[in-house]
Amino acid sequence: MAQRRVTDFFARRRPGPRAAPPKTKPSWRTPSPAKLAPSAPGPGGSRKRARPAAEPTRDGPAPPARRRLRLPADTGSGPSSSAAAGSPEHSSPSKKTKKATLSAGQLPCLAAQEDKVTLSGLKSRLQRAQELRESVQRKDAGDPSAPEEEGGRPAEPGGDKMPAYQRFHALAQPGPPGLTLPYKYQVLAEMFRSMDTVVGMLHNRSETVTFAKVKQGVQDMMRKRFEEHNVGQIKTVYPTSYRFRQERVIPAFKDGVRRSAYQLTIEPLLDQPAGSAAPQLTASRLLQRRHVFSQNLVARVREHHRAFLASLNPPMEVPEDQLMRWHPRFNVDEVPDIEPAELPQPPTVEKLATAQEVLARARSLMSPRMEKALSDLALRTAEPSSPGSPCLALPATPAGTPPAALKGVSQDLLERIRAKEAQKQLAQMTRRPEQEQRLQRLQRLPELARVLRGIFVSERKPALTMEVACARMVGSYRAAMSPGEMEKHVRLLSELLPDWLSLHCIRTDTYVKLDKAADLAGVVARLAGLARAEAAP
């Protein structure tokens, strides 16, 4: 067996860089001297076997490992096309010249297209930057034509300024309707509660209460912005809650606040008995102050509600002690904001702003010529600020005319309908909570009477215990209700119709007995009439 050479291994593992793999399996036998005879030996007389030549491939050279990204219009030019043109199959000089001319003609078009896209993008960006600059300038100048939202963001034209959860906050309150507060008033009440808590902690530690400390504490508690105008609103609603002063030489322990700078200090006003120590802001005082603040907010909403009732046709007047809920058409969440009260401001250094002030201050230091020039300038600057022509009075709007849909209807009939509607709304606003609860039960009784009679028919018994009857009615009624609440309805039903439903107490149980022979339609009609009579004013 012939011994293999090391060069045979390298010839197998390291083919040429552009050689395709051989189609037939090479022979690994030692070549005979007869086959090596035609090959000329090297200069050194070496008999080393030469590597086989690479076979040319039809598909051209192998593609590179990393491909370049080309534009669709640039596919005709590039290294791949030039390489393909240089292959044995594309060796025609006419084709080379034609392709080179085509790619050279496409380059100006591509450059013009890129310039066009770049110019259009730059123009659009420049126009957008100019619009933003104009909107910022209008906002800084106080132009009312630039709408804004509550959070400071520009509002879309035609959009609502307030989000829906604020505009319809009163309608989404749980429980029966009552004297609910607007969303912004409730937020202000929560701010007062947080502010009173922080002020109480600092006051009880005999620490000087500054606005900076209160602001940080309130914002940490509420996760909302708390500014000086909110403090002004609190002062408007509850003027006797705090005393505000501007003081300095207060240690702030901050790098940005100087000791000589003025700071707004807050001191709670508490009832101090004579000859006693400084009072503390205890939990009972906090609750009392919170209750007073809430009552003041309700009183402000009552004022707006009273003005709304006076603007109706016909006008309405409700005693304050009998008002239990707002008018149905009174939009609580559209009540105007509370005007903030003026807080003490730090003393300002007098600055000379006009030519008249400069002239009055330095009259003795000027020459007569300069004094005359400044006098002329002061007169010229005072002319534009002179009061202009008075504004034309707006024409008085005519009295409310009936809409086109009511054209031809008698005015007396409209007045009677409006008076009846006003009477109904007045009764609804002055109805007490217990009366409202009784009315709701009366409105449920007709359906409950049908359910109760069906239960007695299905049970085939002359009497049922109260527990069994209530449990069956709770399972059959369309709305969720507790057995205790259902028992109240049954007792009310027996109170209104004792001849149809009667209760009998035997030992510790209460039995319900029903007259199945009675006409159910007549019973339901009687209950509906009682509910209408109760709801009528």
XYZ file of C-alpha atoms in Angstrom:
537
model
C 0.000 0.000 0.000
C 1.476 3.290 -1.074
C 2.068 5.997 1.532
C 0.085 9.222 1.177
C 1.753 12.607 1.045
C 1.121 15.664 3.179
C 0.566 17.782 0.076
C -2.419 15.639 -0.851
C -4.164 16.696 2.369
C -3.566 20.423 1.705
C -4.687 20.082 -1.865
C -7.981 18.693 -0.571
C -8.579 21.196 2.319
C -7.435 24.392 0.558
C -8.952 24.762 -2.892
C -8.447 27.878 -4.996
C -10.300 31.091 -3.903
C -12.572 31.081 -6.958
C -12.480 27.419 -7.920
C -15.704 25.491 -7.943
C -15.719 22.109 -6.204
C -14.737 19.294 -8.606
C -17.574 17.289 -9.985
C -15.796 13.929 -9.549
C -14.147 12.642 -6.466
C -10.343 13.044 -6.801
C -8.110 10.071 -6.504
C -5.902 10.042 -3.451
C -3.360 7.615 -4.855
C 0.259 8.587 -5.350
C 0.723 9.837 -8.905
C 3.014 7.734 -11.087
C 6.252 9.137 -12.557
C 4.833 8.782 -16.060
C 2.096 11.351 -15.368
C 4.500 13.792 -13.769
C 6.989 13.631 -16.622
C 5.410 16.324 -18.870
C 5.471 18.933 -16.088
C 8.707 20.821 -15.991
C 10.569 20.790 -12.693
C 11.085 24.019 -10.742
C 14.216 26.014 -10.722
C 15.504 24.124 -7.796
C 14.873 20.797 -9.404
C 11.978 20.013 -7.042
C 9.578 17.216 -8.001
C 6.649 18.738 -6.002
C 3.264 18.147 -7.626
C 1.498 21.296 -8.832
C -2.081 22.107 -7.797
C -4.795 21.462 -10.365
C -6.106 24.549 -12.175
C -9.529 25.890 -11.190
C -12.308 25.159 -13.619
C -14.121 28.243 -14.942
C -17.737 28.488 -13.851
C -20.573 29.561 -16.027
C -22.194 31.763 -13.413
C -19.243 34.115 -13.156
C -17.310 34.871 -9.963
C -18.650 33.927 -6.557
C -20.754 36.721 -4.944
C -19.171 38.624 -2.062
C -20.117 37.715 1.522
C -21.591 41.187 2.256
C -23.949 42.623 -0.333
C -24.461 46.304 -0.977
C -27.890 47.981 -0.813
C -28.781 49.603 -4.140
C -31.635 51.857 -5.156
C -34.130 50.517 -7.723
C -33.012 53.111 -10.281
C -29.360 52.281 -9.706
C -29.524 48.554 -10.432
C -28.044 48.991 -13.873
C -24.806 50.488 -12.533
C -22.501 49.227 -9.886
C -19.823 46.661 -9.312
C -22.078 43.714 -10.052
C -23.039 44.994 -13.489
C -19.461 45.825 -14.338
C -18.335 42.435 -13.147
C -21.004 40.771 -15.202
C -19.922 42.775 -18.211
C -16.385 41.577 -17.741
C -17.349 37.894 -17.684
C -16.589 35.638 -20.645
C -20.216 35.634 -21.758
C -20.493 39.461 -21.839
C -17.260 40.292 -23.609
C -18.850 42.398 -26.352
C -17.440 45.975 -26.354
C -20.669 47.386 -27.828
C -22.698 46.171 -24.869
C -20.172 47.638 -22.451
C -20.367 51.040 -24.104
C -24.189 50.970 -24.175
C -24.520 50.140 -20.473
C -21.955 52.698 -19.476
C -23.839 55.356 -21.438
C -27.159 54.354 -19.820
C -25.804 54.507 -16.275
C -24.136 57.847 -16.983
C -27.445 59.234 -18.256
C -29.356 58.099 -15.177
C -27.041 59.833 -12.687
C -28.333 63.415 -13.270
C -31.965 62.254 -12.922
C -31.229 60.560 -9.615
C -29.373 63.606 -8.321
C -32.228 65.913 -9.300
C -34.764 63.640 -7.604
C -32.725 63.562 -4.380
C -32.386 67.372 -4.442
C -36.150 67.723 -4.955
C -36.966 65.474 -1.967
C -34.447 67.315 0.212
C -35.788 70.752 -0.728
C -39.425 69.763 -0.114
C -38.554 68.318 3.307
C -36.628 71.442 4.275
C -39.491 73.692 3.155
C -42.059 71.746 5.202
C -39.850 71.826 8.309
C -39.198 75.550 7.896
C -42.927 76.247 7.543
C -43.711 74.191 10.685
C -41.035 76.028 12.698
C -42.442 79.379 11.559
C -45.990 78.363 12.635
C -44.746 77.269 16.055
C -42.888 80.570 16.506
C -46.001 82.575 15.578
C -48.179 80.568 18.013
C -45.676 81.141 20.835
C -45.584 84.871 20.072
C -49.394 85.091 20.109
C -49.536 83.255 23.437
C -46.903 85.545 24.975
C -48.756 88.608 23.712
C -52.006 87.395 25.331
C -53.874 86.956 22.065
C -57.288 85.388 22.801
C -57.342 83.843 19.331
C -54.749 81.275 20.394
C -56.833 78.662 22.281
C -55.229 76.682 25.090
C -56.202 73.798 27.291
C -56.048 73.688 31.064
C -52.679 71.974 31.103
C -51.049 74.688 28.922
C -51.197 72.721 25.678
C -52.767 74.355 22.603
C -56.301 73.152 22.136
C -57.640 72.081 18.794
C -60.001 74.542 17.121
C -63.573 73.638 17.855
C -62.629 71.255 20.670
C -63.769 71.351 24.272
C -61.498 73.080 26.737
C -62.368 70.715 29.593
C -62.201 66.927 29.389
C -65.380 64.912 29.730
C -64.616 63.578 33.214
C -64.686 67.185 34.452
C -67.647 68.428 32.392
C -69.904 65.555 33.537
C -68.408 64.946 36.980
C -71.660 65.682 38.817
C -73.597 63.136 36.750
C -71.148 60.351 37.591
C -71.385 60.700 41.369
C -72.652 57.579 43.191
C -75.749 57.639 45.352
C -78.891 59.753 45.073
C -78.503 63.248 43.584
C -77.923 66.012 46.076
C -75.980 69.253 46.497
C -72.871 67.988 44.729
C -69.894 70.266 44.103
C -68.189 70.862 40.739
C -65.014 68.960 39.996
C -62.779 72.021 40.351
C -64.363 72.881 43.710
C -63.755 69.357 44.988
C -60.118 69.594 43.893
C -59.809 72.899 45.755
C -61.359 71.336 48.876
C -58.797 68.521 48.691
C -56.016 71.102 48.310
C -57.240 72.902 51.444
C -57.291 69.627 53.371
C -53.710 68.818 52.314
C -52.527 72.377 52.971
C -54.141 72.418 56.419
C -52.477 69.104 57.248
C -49.000 70.336 56.272
C -49.474 73.696 57.993
C -50.699 71.945 61.145
C -47.612 69.707 61.295
C -45.224 72.644 60.893
C -47.192 74.891 63.259
C -47.300 72.280 66.023
C -43.493 72.014 65.810
C -43.197 75.813 66.220
C -41.607 76.039 62.797
C -42.029 78.998 60.434
C -44.442 77.939 57.717
C -43.404 79.176 54.263
C -45.147 78.686 50.953
C -42.213 76.701 49.563
C -42.558 74.061 52.287
C -46.343 73.878 51.948
C -46.158 73.647 48.155
C -43.801 70.687 48.232
C -45.895 68.853 50.829
C -49.215 69.416 49.046
C -47.810 68.316 45.680
C -46.421 65.144 47.240
C -49.813 64.346 48.785
C -52.057 65.157 45.815
C -49.775 64.576 42.831
C -51.103 67.865 41.402
C -49.634 71.303 40.858
C -50.124 73.727 43.738
C -49.446 77.385 42.990
C -50.003 80.730 44.661
C -53.272 81.333 42.819
C -54.654 78.202 44.540
C -53.723 79.768 47.880
C -55.527 82.921 46.739
C -58.652 80.894 45.951
C -58.496 79.305 49.411
C -58.261 82.762 50.953
C -61.299 83.879 48.924
C -63.399 80.940 50.122
C -62.193 80.963 53.747
C -60.735 84.406 54.557
C -60.296 83.740 58.293
C -58.292 80.547 57.905
C -54.725 81.919 57.592
C -52.706 85.071 57.995
C -50.271 85.745 55.132
C -47.153 87.917 55.414
C -43.968 88.617 53.459
C -40.937 88.081 55.662
C -37.220 87.638 55.169
C -34.188 86.441 57.130
C -35.805 83.010 57.280
C -33.432 80.019 57.059
C -34.354 78.105 53.919
C -31.493 75.555 53.848
C -31.477 75.757 50.048
C -28.851 76.979 47.629
C -31.300 78.848 45.383
C -32.978 80.865 48.165
C -31.076 83.709 49.764
C -31.533 84.619 53.373
C -32.291 88.230 52.516
C -35.019 87.290 50.004
C -38.663 87.767 50.947
C -40.802 84.644 51.446
C -44.546 84.196 51.850
C -45.272 82.944 55.366
C -48.537 81.290 56.441
C -49.931 81.310 59.964
C -53.178 79.504 60.909
C -55.743 81.650 62.712
C -56.991 79.762 65.787
C -59.204 80.753 68.690
C -56.854 81.300 71.608
C -58.350 81.597 75.093
C -57.058 84.436 77.220
C -54.029 83.577 79.313
C -53.328 80.218 77.647
C -50.389 78.980 75.637
C -50.226 78.930 71.866
C -53.021 76.664 70.583
C -52.260 73.540 68.640
C -53.881 72.582 65.345
C -55.398 69.292 66.520
C -57.387 66.731 64.529
C -60.720 68.074 65.768
C -59.775 71.588 64.633
C -58.737 70.228 61.240
C -62.123 68.534 60.813
C -63.967 71.669 61.880
C -62.020 73.883 59.460
C -62.571 71.390 56.642
C -66.317 71.399 57.309
C -66.416 75.211 57.255
C -64.515 75.297 53.951
C -66.914 72.777 52.388
C -69.948 74.752 53.545
C -68.479 77.932 52.043
C -68.039 76.160 48.706
C -71.661 74.961 48.763
C -72.785 78.509 49.589
C -70.959 79.815 46.504
C -72.650 77.229 44.288
C -76.008 78.188 45.863
C -75.464 81.768 44.737
C -74.939 80.681 41.126
C -77.951 78.363 41.402
C -80.106 81.215 42.711
C -79.075 83.380 39.764
C -79.924 80.523 37.397
C -83.398 80.117 38.903
C -84.021 83.849 38.555
C -83.150 83.675 34.835
C -85.773 81.006 34.086
C -89.123 81.693 32.484
C -91.037 81.878 34.763
C -88.471 82.683 37.475
C -88.302 80.346 40.460
C -87.429 80.939 44.088
C -86.578 78.129 46.497
C -85.963 78.662 50.230
C -82.354 77.845 51.122
C -83.329 75.547 54.004
C -85.593 73.470 51.710
C -83.195 73.057 48.766
C -82.158 69.385 48.620
C -80.754 69.161 45.059
C -79.906 71.372 42.113
C -82.247 72.197 39.264
C -82.184 69.474 36.551
C -81.051 71.963 33.915
C -78.435 73.601 36.143
C -75.005 72.456 34.907
C -72.975 72.255 38.107
C -69.627 71.653 36.433
C -69.895 74.876 34.396
C -69.860 77.102 37.488
C -67.175 79.786 37.005
C -63.875 79.505 38.810
C -63.227 81.209 42.130
C -61.384 84.478 41.776
C -58.121 84.304 43.760
C -57.663 86.888 46.478
C -54.646 89.169 46.502
C -51.741 87.857 48.544
C -49.021 90.039 50.125
C -46.266 90.770 47.628
C -42.616 91.528 48.460
C -41.759 95.242 48.413
C -40.523 96.295 45.005
C -37.699 98.752 44.369
C -38.872 101.849 42.555
C -37.723 101.829 38.932
C -37.849 104.680 36.450
C -39.872 103.529 33.458
C -41.031 106.695 31.647
C -39.408 109.922 30.532
C -41.591 111.949 32.902
C -40.236 110.066 35.914
C -36.670 110.554 34.724
C -37.348 114.248 34.208
C -38.891 114.617 37.646
C -35.986 112.784 39.302
C -33.045 114.406 37.519
C -34.405 117.808 36.575
C -31.657 119.598 38.415
C -28.907 117.568 36.721
C -29.826 118.407 33.116
C -29.152 121.290 30.813
C -32.152 123.309 29.547
C -31.747 121.848 26.058
C -31.875 118.235 27.282
C -34.801 119.061 29.559
C -36.767 120.440 26.614
C -36.027 117.340 24.519
C -37.211 115.025 27.276
C -40.362 117.117 27.737
C -41.212 116.761 24.042
C -40.582 113.027 24.215
C -42.848 112.685 27.240
C -45.650 114.513 25.444
C -45.302 112.310 22.361
C -45.384 109.100 24.395
C -48.408 110.307 26.390
C -50.547 110.943 23.279
C -51.154 107.265 22.283
C -52.132 106.391 25.825
C -54.857 109.041 25.915
C -58.366 107.662 26.319
C -59.813 106.833 22.922
C -63.321 106.994 21.710
C -65.780 105.294 24.018
C -66.886 101.831 23.004
C -70.179 101.658 21.266
C -72.892 100.238 23.457
C -74.176 96.911 22.284
C -77.815 96.929 21.267
C -80.109 95.465 23.848
C -81.130 91.952 22.987
C -84.848 91.529 22.613
C -86.815 89.432 25.034
C -86.809 85.686 24.524
C -89.081 84.825 21.631
C -90.691 81.418 21.313
C -88.959 79.000 18.942
C -90.249 78.324 15.453
C -91.613 74.916 16.505
C -94.085 76.616 18.891
C -95.313 79.121 16.341
C -99.102 79.309 16.428
C -99.457 77.859 19.938
C -101.476 79.915 22.384
C -99.359 81.987 24.747
C -101.678 81.193 27.668
C -101.184 77.476 27.090
C -97.412 77.917 27.067
C -97.572 79.879 30.298
C -99.648 77.166 31.999
C -97.262 74.443 30.833
C -94.251 76.399 32.045
C -95.872 77.082 35.404
C -96.705 73.396 35.856
C -93.172 72.380 34.916
C -91.713 74.922 37.327
C -93.965 73.617 40.114
C -92.845 70.048 39.404
C -89.169 71.011 39.436
C -89.646 72.988 42.649
C -91.162 69.930 44.343
C -88.290 67.801 43.075
C -85.655 70.215 44.408
C -87.270 70.489 47.854
C -87.956 66.772 48.335
C -86.209 65.261 51.345
C -84.063 62.110 51.040
C -86.532 59.916 52.950
C -89.352 61.094 50.688
C -87.248 60.282 47.640
C -86.587 56.785 48.996
C -90.292 56.175 49.640
C -91.148 57.346 46.113
C -88.631 54.912 44.608
C -90.192 52.058 46.563
C -93.678 53.054 45.406
C -92.512 52.976 41.788
C -91.239 49.394 42.254
C -94.428 48.084 43.911
C -96.504 47.332 40.731
C -93.879 44.931 39.406
C -93.259 43.427 42.860
C -96.998 42.776 43.225
C -96.950 40.670 40.044
C -93.868 38.769 41.251
C -95.407 38.087 44.683
C -98.666 36.791 43.240
C -96.743 34.472 40.883
C -94.788 33.087 43.853
C -98.016 32.326 45.779
C -99.546 30.641 42.732
C -96.469 28.468 42.175
C -96.135 27.550 45.860
C -99.844 26.612 46.175
C -99.960 27.724 49.788
C -102.328 30.172 51.488
C -99.497 31.795 53.483
C -95.692 31.996 53.413
C -93.171 33.110 55.983
C -91.549 36.492 55.459
C -88.098 34.950 54.956
C -89.262 32.527 52.267
C -91.338 35.154 50.449
C -88.504 37.693 50.434
C -85.966 35.102 49.261
C -88.249 34.062 46.365
C -88.871 37.707 45.406
C -85.144 38.567 45.462
C -84.473 35.683 43.094
C -87.300 36.679 40.730
C -86.886 40.474 40.642
C -84.893 41.932 37.726
C -82.746 44.224 39.899
C -80.346 43.196 42.650
C -81.781 43.776 46.106
C -81.066 42.505 49.603
C -83.672 40.479 51.564
C -83.892 43.266 54.174
C -84.736 45.854 51.524
C -87.276 43.484 49.974
C -88.959 43.057 53.371
C -89.439 46.853 53.550
C -91.203 46.743 50.177
C -93.486 43.929 51.371
C -94.414 45.834 54.523
C -95.133 48.967 52.474
C -97.308 46.884 50.164
C -99.319 45.558 53.088
C -99.648 49.081 54.461
C -101.061 50.467 51.203
C -103.267 47.460 50.302
C -104.290 45.746 53.541
C -107.267 44.050 51.878
C -105.024 42.304 49.313
C -101.887 41.546 51.374
C -101.858 41.008 55.134
C -99.121 40.187 57.668
C -99.682 37.855 60.618
C -97.187 37.558 63.465
C -97.303 34.088 65.075
C -94.777 33.528 67.848
C -91.408 34.494 66.366
C -92.331 34.276 62.691
C -94.183 36.661 60.421
C -96.482 35.134 57.793
C -97.592 36.777 54.553
C -101.102 36.040 53.312
C -102.314 37.107 49.858
C -105.760 37.170 48.238
C -105.273 35.242 45.000
C -108.862 35.801 43.902
C -108.419 39.584 43.621
C -107.955 41.150 40.187
C -104.236 41.705 39.645
C -104.775 44.426 37.019
C -106.847 46.469 39.478
C -104.189 46.059 42.175
C -101.440 47.231 39.810
C -103.555 50.225 38.730
C -104.117 51.248 42.344
C -100.399 51.056 43.108
C -99.520 53.112 40.005
C -102.056 55.759 41.022
C -100.555 55.979 44.510
C -97.071 56.419 43.024
C -98.276 59.225 40.737
C -100.046 60.947 43.608
C -96.878 60.769 45.718
C -94.718 62.183 42.916
C -97.162 65.016 42.150
C -96.281 68.375 43.773
